[in-house]
Amino acid sequence: MEQFTRRNFNSLFTKGVVGSTLMGSVPLAKGFYAGQETNKLGIALVGLGSYSTYQLAPSLQDTQYCYLAGIITGTRAKEAEWQEKYKIPKKNTYNYENFDSIANNPDIDIVYVVLPNSMHADFCIRAAKAGKHVICEKPMAVSVEECEAIISACKKEKVRLGVGYRMQSDPYTKEIKKYVEEKTFGDVLFVSSDAGYISKGNPDQWRLNKSLSGGGALMNMGVYAIQTSIYGTGHNPISVSAQEFSTRPDYFKQTDETITAQFEFPDGIIGHMMTSHNANGNRLKSHCSDGWFELDPAHSYGPISGKTSNGNVISFPHQRQQALQMDDFAKHILMGTPNVAPGEMGKRDMIIVEAIYKSIAEGGKKQSLDLGRMGIVS
Ligand code: NAD
């Protein structure tokens, strides 16, 4: 019964047979969770490191449209611990080697890849081939080429793809997008974005290993500054020039420590971003023709905080961004709502990342970008 209901539902949805009848409403029960009929989608987390442990799994206790159904881990000891803590059946527990057999598991609708960056493409493509919808953590991959491979695998297998850009589901981000769209403070003229922290941890961590991370501060935190620059103006940049700074080369042996970049956007808007593994930064400020708006902090787990030139404080009740994000993706699958962080958004950011690295390699030379509206979701 369980198998029939879930598989039938997914395959019908993928073929678009039931999609239109679900628009705006939750489908009828499609399976069983903890012995109860459920219409929630089952998520399996791949990689049970700190983000899965302290953010995603706890957030999945707050979600309405999805739940923690399975785990994929390379660490034997974590299996029993997670099975017990989150009531995950043994049959929904995988390792990296037997992962592909997840294709036969009707409990798992979505695979969420939470591994070091260089492993994203392989596991996202394997998940798509297993017929599962995919959420890929940020940065989407370590190159534009890998992003494209993930996108085409998901298209080919007719599964949905989302990037783990939790801020796209956050109410503060939505408020900023509204100011930009409605010109609440006039035309945006200049945006400033910072995203960084001081890294002091284990020098052998994967984030400092270029073959696993793909790069340093820019790959890890820079994508937030790129994202805030874009939703703080409402446009993709048309050019970028960048500089790199290094003060602790003994620690940052392979990866970038601090990068600054200047953007040109359409309509003469300009932007400046800073990202670092050696300086704190967590801010977005847009200066407009009739005032300004600011988030500080702009992209931590919350609560986020904001203010505007008219003296208003931007304030929303705190909710786990990750719960909002995973529910948004589940609703996209179940009800046909917009995908707020599609693969094209992750690919666009990687195009900008590569242009920034190229500018640095060419002594700060301006790089033209031809992105149109790629990845912009209003
Ligand atoms: P982590 O180091 O805490 O966990 C990494 C996991 O990958 C561990 O379970 C580890 O065992 C596993 N792993 C498998 N092969 C590995 C290898 N060769 N080397 C190292 N680890 C290996 O990292 P994390 O902070 O959980 O980050 C994982 C992903 O999530 C990254 O892509 C990161 O950018 C992303 N992330 C996103 C957010 C966000 O706010 N969206 C926050 C933190 C991390």
PDB file of C-alpha atoms and ligand atoms in Angstrom, residues 47-52 75 78 96 114-117 119-120 137-139 164 166 206-207 212 220 224 301 322, ligand 1:
ATOM      1  CA  GLY A  47      26.411  13.726   4.835  1.00  0.00           C
ATOM      2  CA  LEU A  48      25.730  14.054   8.544  1.00  0.00           C
ATOM      3  CA  GLY A  49      28.245  16.778   9.369  1.00  0.00           C
ATOM      4  CA  SER A  50      27.613  19.937  11.337  1.00  0.00           C
ATOM      5  CA  TYR A  51      25.040  21.510   9.006  1.00  0.00           C
ATOM      6  CA  SER A  52      22.894  18.378   8.865  1.00  0.00           C
ATOM      7  CA  THR A  75      30.394   6.965   9.337  1.00  0.00           C
ATOM      8  CA  LYS A  78      26.273   7.739  13.166  1.00  0.00           C
ATOM      9  CA  TYR A  96      28.109   6.131   0.054  1.00  0.00           C
ATOM     10  CA  VAL A 114      25.194  18.184   2.373  1.00  0.00           C
ATOM     11  CA  LEU A 115      28.760  17.067   1.591  1.00  0.00           C
ATOM     12  CA  PRO A 116      31.997  18.979   0.889  1.00  0.00           C
ATOM     13  CA  ASN A 117      31.544  21.088  -2.245  1.00  0.00           C
ATOM     14  CA  MET A 119      31.260  15.956  -3.862  1.00  0.00           C
ATOM     15  CA  HIS A 120      27.991  17.793  -4.668  1.00  0.00           C
ATOM     16  CA  GLU A 137      23.890  22.636  -0.713  1.00  0.00           C
ATOM     17  CA  LYS A 138      25.661  25.879  -1.552  1.00  0.00           C
ATOM     18  CA  PRO A 139      27.939  26.490  -3.344  1.00  0.00           C
ATOM     19  CA  GLY A 164      20.272  25.159  -0.316  1.00  0.00           C
ATOM     20  CA  ARG A 166      17.960  29.245   2.821  1.00  0.00           C
ATOM     21  CA  TRP A 206      38.082  20.369   4.000  1.00  0.00           C
ATOM     22  CA  ARG A 207      37.196  24.073   3.621  1.00  0.00           C
ATOM     23  CA  LEU A 212      37.423  19.425  -1.645  1.00  0.00           C
ATOM     24  CA  ASN A 220      31.971  29.437   1.152  1.00  0.00           C
ATOM     25  CA  TYR A 224      26.008  35.121   0.197  1.00  0.00           C
ATOM     26  CA  TYR A 301      20.737  31.642  10.869  1.00  0.00           C
ATOM     27  CA  GLN A 322      16.000  25.790   6.802  1.00  0.00           C
TER      28      GLN A 322
HETATM   29  P1  NAD B   1      31.094  19.289   7.801  1.00  0.00           P
HETATM   30  O1  NAD B   1      32.567  19.210   7.636  1.00  0.00           O
HETATM   31  O2  NAD B   1      30.569  19.566   9.150  1.00  0.00           O
HETATM   32  O3  NAD B   1      30.406  17.946   7.277  1.00  0.00           O
HETATM   33  C1  NAD B   1      30.805  17.340   6.082  1.00  0.00           C
HETATM   34  C2  NAD B   1      30.248  15.930   6.021  1.00  0.00           C
HETATM   35  O4  NAD B   1      30.763  15.305   4.839  1.00  0.00           O
HETATM   36  C3  NAD B   1      30.692  15.057   7.203  1.00  0.00           C
HETATM   37  O5  NAD B   1      29.618  14.240   7.588  1.00  0.00           O
HETATM   38  C4  NAD B   1      31.809  14.205   6.620  1.00  0.00           C
HETATM   39  O6  NAD B   1      31.938  12.950   7.250  1.00  0.00           O
HETATM   40  C5  NAD B   1      31.334  14.042   5.181  1.00  0.00           C
HETATM   41  N1  NAD B   1      32.427  13.743   4.244  1.00  0.00           N
HETATM   42  C6  NAD B   1      32.382  12.781   3.309  1.00  0.00           C
HETATM   43  N2  NAD B   1      33.516  12.742   2.619  1.00  0.00           N
HETATM   44  C7  NAD B   1      34.319  13.671   3.144  1.00  0.00           C
HETATM   45  C8  NAD B   1      35.645  14.101   2.849  1.00  0.00           C
HETATM   46  N3  NAD B   1      36.366  13.561   1.860  1.00  0.00           N
HETATM   47  N4  NAD B   1      36.173  15.095   3.588  1.00  0.00           N
HETATM   48  C9  NAD B   1      35.450  15.695   4.568  1.00  0.00           C
HETATM   49  N5  NAD B   1      34.171  15.345   4.882  1.00  0.00           N
HETATM   50  C10 NAD B   1      33.618  14.337   4.173  1.00  0.00           C
HETATM   51  O7  NAD B   1      30.589  20.380   6.750  1.00  0.00           O
HETATM   52  P2  NAD B   1      29.216  21.167   6.782  1.00  0.00           P
HETATM   53  O8  NAD B   1      29.424  22.473   7.472  1.00  0.00           O
HETATM   54  O9  NAD B   1      28.134  20.305   7.227  1.00  0.00           O
HETATM   55  O10 NAD B   1      29.063  21.538   5.217  1.00  0.00           O
HETATM   56  C11 NAD B   1      28.574  20.605   4.266  1.00  0.00           C
HETATM   57  C12 NAD B   1      27.983  21.373   3.079  1.00  0.00           C
HETATM   58  O11 NAD B   1      26.927  22.196   3.545  1.00  0.00           O
HETATM   59  C13 NAD B   1      28.960  22.300   2.369  1.00  0.00           C
HETATM   60  O12 NAD B   1      28.708  22.312   0.994  1.00  0.00           O
HETATM   61  C14 NAD B   1      28.654  23.666   2.953  1.00  0.00           C
HETATM   62  O13 NAD B   1      28.979  24.741   2.108  1.00  0.00           O
HETATM   63  C15 NAD B   1      27.173  23.554   3.181  1.00  0.00           C
HETATM   64  N6  NAD B   1      26.700  24.427   4.273  1.00  0.00           N
HETATM   65  C16 NAD B   1      25.669  25.247   4.013  1.00  0.00           C
HETATM   66  C17 NAD B   1      25.194  26.089   5.004  1.00  0.00           C
HETATM   67  C18 NAD B   1      24.029  26.991   4.730  1.00  0.00           C
HETATM   68  O14 NAD B   1      23.754  27.881   5.540  1.00  0.00           O
HETATM   69  N7  NAD B   1      23.289  26.781   3.647  1.00  0.00           N
HETATM   70  C19 NAD B   1      25.804  26.099   6.249  1.00  0.00           C
HETATM   71  C20 NAD B   1      26.850  25.206   6.498  1.00  0.00           C
HETATM   72  C21 NAD B   1      27.303  24.370   5.478  1.00  0.00           C
END
